[in-house]
PDB file of C-alpha atoms in Angstrom:
ATOM      1  CA  ASP A   1      67.147  28.002 -53.961  1.00 77.00           C
ATOM      2  CA  SER A   2      68.383  27.289 -57.110  1.00 78.00           C
ATOM      3  CA  GLY A   3      65.312  28.854 -59.100  1.00 91.00           C
ATOM      4  CA  VAL A   4      64.823  25.430 -60.660  1.00 96.00           C
ATOM      5  CA  THR A   5      61.198  24.201 -58.879  1.00 97.00           C
ATOM      6  CA  GLN A   6      60.478  20.359 -59.398  1.00 98.00           C
ATOM      7  CA  THR A   7      57.419  19.150 -57.310  1.00 97.00           C
ATOM      8  CA  PRO A   8      56.393  16.951 -55.566  1.00 97.00           C
ATOM      9  CA  LYS A   9      59.915  16.600 -53.638  1.00 97.00           C
ATOM     10  CA  HIS A  10      58.812  12.618 -52.375  1.00 97.00           C
ATOM     11  CA  LEU A  11      56.123  10.384 -54.358  1.00 97.00           C
ATOM     12  CA  ILE A  12      55.529   7.073 -53.163  1.00 97.00           C
ATOM     13  CA  THR A  13      53.366   5.040 -55.581  1.00 97.00           C
ATOM     14  CA  ALA A  14      52.638   1.230 -56.193  1.00 97.00           C
ATOM     15  CA  THR A  15      53.749  -0.888 -59.132  1.00 98.00           C
ATOM     16  CA  GLY A  16      51.654  -0.318 -62.492  1.00 97.00           C
ATOM     17  CA  GLN A  17      50.728   3.280 -61.337  1.00 98.00           C
ATOM     18  CA  ARG A  18      51.311   6.637 -63.390  1.00 98.00           C
ATOM     19  CA  VAL A  19      52.800   9.639 -62.323  1.00 98.00           C
ATOM     20  CA  THR A  20      53.567  13.367 -63.701  1.00 98.00           C
ATOM     21  CA  LEU A  21      56.672  15.040 -61.812  1.00 98.00           C
ATOM     22  CA  ARG A  22      56.644  19.063 -62.705  1.00 98.00           C
ATOM     23  CA  CYS A  23      59.050  21.115 -63.399  1.00 98.00           C
ATOM     24  CA  SER A  24      59.454  24.845 -63.480  1.00 98.00           C
ATOM     25  CA  PRO A  25      62.932  26.274 -64.846  1.00 97.00           C
ATOM     26  CA  ARG A  26      64.626  29.148 -63.831  1.00 95.00           C
ATOM     27  CA  SER A  27      63.086  32.369 -65.198  1.00 93.00           C
ATOM     28  CA  GLY A  28      64.476  33.117 -68.483  1.00 92.00           C
ATOM     29  CA  ASP A  29      65.612  29.733 -69.222  1.00 94.00           C
ATOM     30  CA  LEU A  30      64.307  28.323 -72.462  1.00 94.00           C
ATOM     31  CA  SER A  31      65.872  24.552 -72.003  1.00 94.00           C
ATOM     32  CA  VAL A  32      64.638  21.736 -69.406  1.00 96.00           C
ATOM     33  CA  TYR A  33      66.701  18.479 -69.204  1.00 96.00           C
ATOM     34  CA  TRP A  34      65.562  15.331 -66.979  1.00 97.00           C
ATOM     35  CA  TYR A  35      67.809  13.130 -65.591  1.00 97.00           C
ATOM     36  CA  GLN A  36      67.112   9.945 -63.747  1.00 97.00           C
ATOM     37  CA  GLN A  37      69.734   8.929 -60.860  1.00 96.00           C
ATOM     38  CA  SER A  38      70.026   5.607 -59.219  1.00 91.00           C
ATOM     39  CA  LEU A  39      72.150   4.044 -57.050  1.00 81.00           C
ATOM     40  CA  ASP A  40      73.793   1.438 -59.565  1.00 77.00           C
ATOM     41  CA  GLN A  41      73.080   3.860 -62.440  1.00 79.00           C
ATOM     42  CA  GLY A  42      74.360   7.140 -61.713  1.00 85.00           C
ATOM     43  CA  LEU A  43      72.835  10.361 -63.434  1.00 93.00           C
ATOM     44  CA  GLN A  44      71.413   9.154 -66.502  1.00 94.00           C
ATOM     45  CA  PHE A  45      70.210  11.698 -69.249  1.00 95.00           C
ATOM     46  CA  LEU A  46      66.660  11.488 -70.259  1.00 96.00           C
ATOM     47  CA  ILE A  47      65.201  14.081 -72.495  1.00 96.00           C
ATOM     48  CA  GLN A  48      65.818  17.824 -73.340  1.00 95.00           C
ATOM     49  CA  TYR A  49      63.421  20.422 -74.487  1.00 95.00           C
ATOM     50  CA  TYR A  50      64.208  23.783 -75.629  1.00 94.00           C
ATOM     51  CA  ASN A  51      61.609  26.426 -76.311  1.00 94.00           C
ATOM     52  CA  GLY A  52      58.827  23.974 -76.328  1.00 95.00           C
ATOM     53  CA  GLU A  53      60.303  21.528 -78.644  1.00 95.00           C
ATOM     54  CA  GLU A  54      62.344  18.288 -78.028  1.00 94.00           C
ATOM     55  CA  ARG A  55      66.087  18.956 -78.511  1.00 92.00           C
ATOM     56  CA  ALA A  56      67.295  15.612 -77.459  1.00 92.00           C
ATOM     57  CA  LYS A  57      66.797  11.868 -76.084  1.00 92.00           C
ATOM     58  CA  GLY A  58      68.522   9.663 -74.203  1.00 92.00           C
ATOM     59  CA  ASN A  59      67.552   6.065 -73.184  1.00 85.00           C
ATOM     60  CA  ILE A  60      64.171   7.263 -71.991  1.00 92.00           C
ATOM     61  CA  LEU A  61      62.156   4.084 -71.879  1.00 93.00           C
ATOM     62  CA  GLU A  62      58.652   4.055 -73.913  1.00 95.00           C
ATOM     63  CA  ARG A  63      56.722   4.055 -70.827  1.00 97.00           C
ATOM     64  CA  PHE A  64      58.279   7.380 -70.149  1.00 97.00           C
ATOM     65  CA  SER A  65      57.066  10.657 -72.050  1.00 96.00           C
ATOM     66  CA  ALA A  66      57.524  14.443 -71.254  1.00 97.00           C
ATOM     67  CA  GLN A  67      56.299  17.646 -72.707  1.00 97.00           C
ATOM     68  CA  GLN A  68      57.428  21.221 -72.314  1.00 98.00           C
ATOM     69  CA  PHE A  69      54.470  23.756 -72.350  1.00 97.00           C
ATOM     70  CA  PRO A  70      53.837  27.428 -73.842  1.00 96.00           C
ATOM     71  CA  ASP A  71      55.006  28.394 -70.221  1.00 96.00           C
ATOM     72  CA  LEU A  72      58.279  26.442 -70.061  1.00 96.00           C
ATOM     73  CA  HIS A  73      57.128  24.586 -67.619  1.00 97.00           C
ATOM     74  CA  SER A  74      57.754  20.756 -68.031  1.00 98.00           C
ATOM     75  CA  GLU A  75      56.164  17.493 -66.774  1.00 98.00           C
ATOM     76  CA  LEU A  76      57.866  13.873 -67.427  1.00 98.00           C
ATOM     77  CA  ASN A  77      54.889  11.324 -67.156  1.00 98.00           C
ATOM     78  CA  LEU A  78      56.263   7.802 -66.070  1.00 98.00           C
ATOM     79  CA  SER A  79      53.667   5.059 -66.427  1.00 97.00           C
ATOM     80  CA  SER A  80      53.211   1.154 -65.514  1.00 97.00           C
ATOM     81  CA  LEU A  81      55.409   1.868 -63.179  1.00 98.00           C
ATOM     82  CA  GLU A  82      58.241  -0.845 -61.821  1.00 97.00           C
ATOM     83  CA  LEU A  83      60.113  -1.465 -58.702  1.00 96.00           C
ATOM     84  CA  GLY A  84      63.210  -0.624 -60.798  1.00 94.00           C
ATOM     85  CA  ASP A  85      61.983   2.900 -61.529  1.00 96.00           C
ATOM     86  CA  SER A  86      62.578   3.854 -58.044  1.00 96.00           C
ATOM     87  CA  ALA A  87      64.827   6.634 -58.229  1.00 96.00           C
ATOM     88  CA  LEU A  88      65.955  10.669 -57.893  1.00 96.00           C
ATOM     89  CA  TYR A  89      64.648  12.455 -60.855  1.00 98.00           C
ATOM     90  CA  PHE A  90      66.011  15.777 -61.492  1.00 97.00           C
ATOM     91  CA  CYS A  91      65.213  18.810 -63.935  1.00 97.00           C
ATOM     92  CA  ALA A  92      68.025  21.288 -65.090  1.00 96.00           C
ATOM     93  CA  SER A  93      67.316  24.583 -67.018  1.00 95.00           C
ATOM     94  CA  SER A  94      69.611  26.644 -68.904  1.00 92.00           C
ATOM     95  CA  VAL A  95      68.883  29.738 -71.332  1.00 88.00           C
ATOM     96  CA  GLU A  96      70.691  28.115 -74.292  1.00 83.00           C
ATOM     97  CA  SER A  97      70.412  25.018 -75.957  1.00 77.00           C
ATOM     98  CA  SER A  98      73.791  23.873 -75.689  1.00 76.00           C
ATOM     99  CA  PRO A  99      75.140  26.284 -72.340  1.00 75.00           C
ATOM    100  CA  ASN A 100      78.799  25.855 -71.503  1.00 73.00           C
ATOM    101  CA  TYR A 101      78.498  27.328 -68.637  1.00 77.00           C
ATOM    102  CA  GLY A 102      76.703  24.050 -67.193  1.00 80.00           C
ATOM    103  CA  TYR A 103      73.287  23.996 -65.981  1.00 87.00           C
ATOM    104  CA  THR A 104      71.492  24.350 -62.974  1.00 91.00           C
ATOM    105  CA  PHE A 105      69.742  21.497 -61.156  1.00 95.00           C
ATOM    106  CA  GLY A 106      66.356  21.386 -59.314  1.00 96.00           C
ATOM    107  CA  SER A 107      66.100  19.487 -55.745  1.00 96.00           C
ATOM    108  CA  GLY A 108      64.816  16.357 -57.508  1.00 97.00           C
ATOM    109  CA  THR A 109      61.803  14.490 -56.804  1.00 97.00           C
ATOM    110  CA  ARG A 110      62.491  10.993 -54.834  1.00 97.00           C
ATOM    111  CA  LEU A 111      60.274   8.546 -56.277  1.00 97.00           C
ATOM    112  CA  THR A 112      59.671   5.054 -54.397  1.00 97.00           C
ATOM    113  CA  VAL A 113      57.659   2.575 -56.280  1.00 97.00           C
ATOM    114  CA  VAL A 114      56.404  -0.330 -53.855  1.00 97.00           C
TER     115      VAL A 114
ATOM    116  CA  GLY B   1      79.806   6.835 -77.095  1.00 53.00           C
ATOM    117  CA  GLN B   2      81.413   7.936 -74.052  1.00 68.00           C
ATOM    118  CA  ASN B   3      83.195   5.895 -71.281  1.00 85.00           C
ATOM    119  CA  ILE B   4      84.089   8.000 -68.465  1.00 92.00           C
ATOM    120  CA  ASP B   5      86.140   6.451 -65.331  1.00 94.00           C
ATOM    121  CA  GLN B   6      86.246   8.015 -61.970  1.00 96.00           C
ATOM    122  CA  PRO B   7      87.745   6.577 -58.513  1.00 97.00           C
ATOM    123  CA  THR B   8      84.338   5.366 -56.447  1.00 95.00           C
ATOM    124  CA  GLU B   9      85.821   6.417 -53.368  1.00 97.00           C
ATOM    125  CA  MET B  10      88.685   8.987 -51.725  1.00 98.00           C
ATOM    126  CA  THR B  11      89.406  10.069 -48.459  1.00 97.00           C
ATOM    127  CA  ALA B  12      91.504  12.855 -47.058  1.00 97.00           C
ATOM    128  CA  THR B  13      92.067  15.174 -44.326  1.00 97.00           C
ATOM    129  CA  GLU B  14      90.668  18.693 -43.562  1.00 97.00           C
ATOM    130  CA  GLY B  15      93.457  21.286 -44.662  1.00 97.00           C
ATOM    131  CA  ALA B  16      95.107  18.836 -47.084  1.00 97.00           C
ATOM    132  CA  ILE B  17      95.101  18.969 -50.884  1.00 98.00           C
ATOM    133  CA  VAL B  18      93.108  16.251 -53.066  1.00 98.00           C
ATOM    134  CA  GLN B  19      93.137  15.764 -56.953  1.00 98.00           C
ATOM    135  CA  ILE B  20      90.059  13.544 -58.235  1.00 98.00           C
ATOM    136  CA  ASN B  21      90.719  12.088 -61.510  1.00 98.00           C
ATOM    137  CA  CYS B  22      88.648  11.669 -64.519  1.00 97.00           C
ATOM    138  CA  THR B  23      89.511   9.546 -68.059  1.00 95.00           C
ATOM    139  CA  TYR B  24      87.078   9.693 -70.940  1.00 92.00           C
ATOM    140  CA  GLN B  25      87.336   8.060 -74.560  1.00 83.00           C
ATOM    141  CA  THR B  26      88.408  10.530 -77.088  1.00 60.00           C
ATOM    142  CA  SER B  27      85.908   9.849 -79.821  1.00 68.00           C
ATOM    143  CA  GLY B  28      84.602  13.482 -80.461  1.00 70.00           C
ATOM    144  CA  PHE B  29      84.999  15.951 -77.237  1.00 75.00           C
ATOM    145  CA  ASN B  30      82.926  18.988 -76.837  1.00 78.00           C
ATOM    146  CA  GLY B  31      83.860  19.978 -73.025  1.00 87.00           C
ATOM    147  CA  LEU B  32      84.167  18.698 -69.783  1.00 92.00           C
ATOM    148  CA  PHE B  33      82.257  19.812 -66.898  1.00 94.00           C
ATOM    149  CA  TRP B  34      82.692  18.619 -63.004  1.00 96.00           C
ATOM    150  CA  TYR B  35      79.692  18.749 -60.942  1.00 96.00           C
ATOM    151  CA  GLN B  36      79.776  18.303 -56.873  1.00 97.00           C
ATOM    152  CA  GLN B  37      76.747  16.521 -55.232  1.00 96.00           C
ATOM    153  CA  HIS B  38      75.777  16.111 -51.519  1.00 96.00           C
ATOM    154  CA  ALA B  39      73.642  13.284 -50.612  1.00 91.00           C
ATOM    155  CA  GLY B  40      70.193  13.494 -51.558  1.00 89.00           C
ATOM    156  CA  GLU B  41      70.998  16.901 -52.984  1.00 92.00           C
ATOM    157  CA  ALA B  42      71.066  18.799 -56.356  1.00 94.00           C
ATOM    158  CA  PRO B  43      74.226  18.782 -58.475  1.00 94.00           C
ATOM    159  CA  THR B  44      75.716  21.905 -58.121  1.00 94.00           C
ATOM    160  CA  PHE B  45      78.064  23.145 -61.297  1.00 93.00           C
ATOM    161  CA  LEU B  46      81.898  23.681 -60.580  1.00 95.00           C
ATOM    162  CA  SER B  47      83.792  24.040 -63.856  1.00 94.00           C
ATOM    163  CA  TYR B  48      83.667  23.700 -67.347  1.00 92.00           C
ATOM    164  CA  ASN B  49      87.047  23.028 -69.483  1.00 93.00           C
ATOM    165  CA  VAL B  50      87.012  23.063 -73.366  1.00 90.00           C
ATOM    166  CA  LEU B  51      90.669  24.067 -73.825  1.00 92.00           C
ATOM    167  CA  ASP B  52      93.786  22.105 -72.633  1.00 95.00           C
ATOM    168  CA  GLY B  53      94.818  23.780 -69.391  1.00 96.00           C
ATOM    169  CA  LEU B  54      94.337  24.722 -65.492  1.00 96.00           C
ATOM    170  CA  GLU B  55      91.601  26.705 -64.705  1.00 93.00           C
ATOM    171  CA  GLU B  56      91.424  27.919 -61.386  1.00 93.00           C
ATOM    172  CA  LYS B  57      88.326  28.971 -59.149  1.00 90.00           C
ATOM    173  CA  GLY B  58      89.203  29.530 -55.509  1.00 94.00           C
ATOM    174  CA  ARG B  59      89.932  26.397 -53.629  1.00 96.00           C
ATOM    175  CA  PHE B  60      89.029  24.454 -56.940  1.00 97.00           C
ATOM    176  CA  SER B  61      90.655  24.270 -60.237  1.00 97.00           C
ATOM    177  CA  SER B  62      90.051  21.567 -63.337  1.00 97.00           C
ATOM    178  CA  PHE B  63      92.626  20.362 -65.258  1.00 97.00           C
ATOM    179  CA  LEU B  64      92.069  19.025 -69.082  1.00 96.00           C
ATOM    180  CA  SER B  65      94.350  17.207 -71.331  1.00 94.00           C
ATOM    181  CA  ARG B  66      92.456  16.452 -74.593  1.00 91.00           C
ATOM    182  CA  SER B  67      95.119  14.565 -76.055  1.00 90.00           C
ATOM    183  CA  LYS B  68      94.998  12.189 -73.594  1.00 92.00           C
ATOM    184  CA  GLY B  69      91.463  12.244 -72.607  1.00 92.00           C
ATOM    185  CA  TYR B  70      92.060  13.045 -69.145  1.00 94.00           C
ATOM    186  CA  SER B  71      90.697  15.539 -66.672  1.00 97.00           C
ATOM    187  CA  TYR B  72      91.540  16.256 -62.690  1.00 98.00           C
ATOM    188  CA  LEU B  73      89.398  18.156 -60.144  1.00 98.00           C
ATOM    189  CA  LEU B  74      91.790  19.906 -57.665  1.00 98.00           C
ATOM    190  CA  LEU B  75      90.592  20.821 -54.070  1.00 98.00           C
ATOM    191  CA  LYS B  76      92.895  22.904 -51.919  1.00 97.00           C
ATOM    192  CA  GLU B  77      92.438  23.602 -48.055  1.00 97.00           C
ATOM    193  CA  LEU B  78      89.762  20.934 -47.848  1.00 98.00           C
ATOM    194  CA  GLN B  79      86.822  21.620 -45.228  1.00 98.00           C
ATOM    195  CA  MET B  80      84.483  19.320 -44.186  1.00 97.00           C
ATOM    196  CA  LYS B  81      81.795  20.754 -45.987  1.00 97.00           C
ATOM    197  CA  ASP B  82      83.791  19.421 -48.815  1.00 98.00           C
ATOM    198  CA  SER B  83      82.589  15.857 -48.231  1.00 98.00           C
ATOM    199  CA  ALA B  84      80.447  15.249 -51.023  1.00 97.00           C
ATOM    200  CA  SER B  85      80.362  13.375 -54.607  1.00 97.00           C
ATOM    201  CA  TYR B  86      82.168  14.833 -57.444  1.00 98.00           C
ATOM    202  CA  LEU B  87      80.376  14.054 -60.880  1.00 97.00           C
ATOM    203  CA  CYS B  88      82.586  14.217 -64.188  1.00 96.00           C
ATOM    204  CA  ALA B  89      80.612  15.121 -67.306  1.00 94.00           C
ATOM    205  CA  VAL B  90      81.158  15.082 -71.084  1.00 91.00           C
ATOM    206  CA  THR B  91      79.096  16.670 -73.638  1.00 86.00           C
ATOM    207  CA  ASP B  92      77.625  13.608 -75.939  1.00 82.00           C
ATOM    208  CA  PRO B  93      79.851  14.126 -79.253  1.00 77.00           C
ATOM    209  CA  ARG B  94      76.686  12.963 -81.139  1.00 80.00           C
ATOM    210  CA  LEU B  95      74.599  15.430 -80.254  1.00 78.00           C
ATOM    211  CA  SER B  96      76.817  18.494 -80.031  1.00 71.00           C
ATOM    212  CA  ASN B  97      74.231  21.524 -80.572  1.00 77.00           C
ATOM    213  CA  THR B  98      72.515  20.283 -77.435  1.00 83.00           C
ATOM    214  CA  GLY B  99      72.949  20.526 -73.489  1.00 86.00           C
ATOM    215  CA  LYS B 100      72.801  16.336 -73.230  1.00 89.00           C
ATOM    216  CA  LEU B 101      75.874  15.250 -71.077  1.00 90.00           C
ATOM    217  CA  ILE B 102      77.336  11.959 -69.848  1.00 91.00           C
ATOM    218  CA  PHE B 103      78.246  11.740 -66.320  1.00 93.00           C
ATOM    219  CA  GLY B 104      80.375   9.348 -64.780  1.00 93.00           C
ATOM    220  CA  GLN B 105      79.191   7.514 -61.323  1.00 93.00           C
ATOM    221  CA  GLY B 106      80.911  10.106 -59.390  1.00 95.00           C
ATOM    222  CA  THR B 107      83.515   9.917 -56.790  1.00 97.00           C
ATOM    223  CA  THR B 108      82.749  10.292 -53.072  1.00 97.00           C
ATOM    224  CA  LEU B 109      85.129  12.412 -50.746  1.00 98.00           C
ATOM    225  CA  GLN B 110      85.341  11.774 -47.447  1.00 98.00           C
ATOM    226  CA  VAL B 111      86.910  14.501 -45.523  1.00 98.00           C
ATOM    227  CA  LYS B 112      88.119  13.899 -42.172  1.00 97.00           C
ATOM    228  CA  PRO B 113      88.952  15.975 -39.214  1.00 95.00           C
TER     229      PRO B 113
END
């Protein structure tokens, strides 16, 4: 157990629907990161929050949004889902906003859009 | 931006040594990471290099040459459980005060008996 908790572990939904993925960082970590991993794209950075504020943004689609709450958990909202959104979505956390020791990933949410 | 190149697949024998290479663009650099990822699982942190040279950590070592935009991960005394994907990643030089990492596609290592 890495200490980073992601729910749900698996999600199957239809095209056009909206889903919310949840992440609880390790105790004491202020930064949360979201990554998407698909077979053809590898691990792609989506967004980072640090202590409730957006810190960095990757090539996140406009249909996707995220936030970090006062208790530091984070949610990634995916809407108007398309088949191509099927992927593993990982959350990671770290104490600092720019760690040099790597960060800890959660076990991921596998999203399947049918 | 950063382009990261790694071999797609490698095969090695149990007990042997394997070197996984990674090259990246040198336009700005703040550090290079190696992660291990077993199929369907989360990536786990292996090493971080910011200065030139070799960093040794048990059976795993990581080397960096900033002038050449080159790194390698060296795995010694290979075990079957080392069969996994190895991901090279660099910090985004445009966002140096963030934790954003740019990952390579990963090298799938298969260890055979």
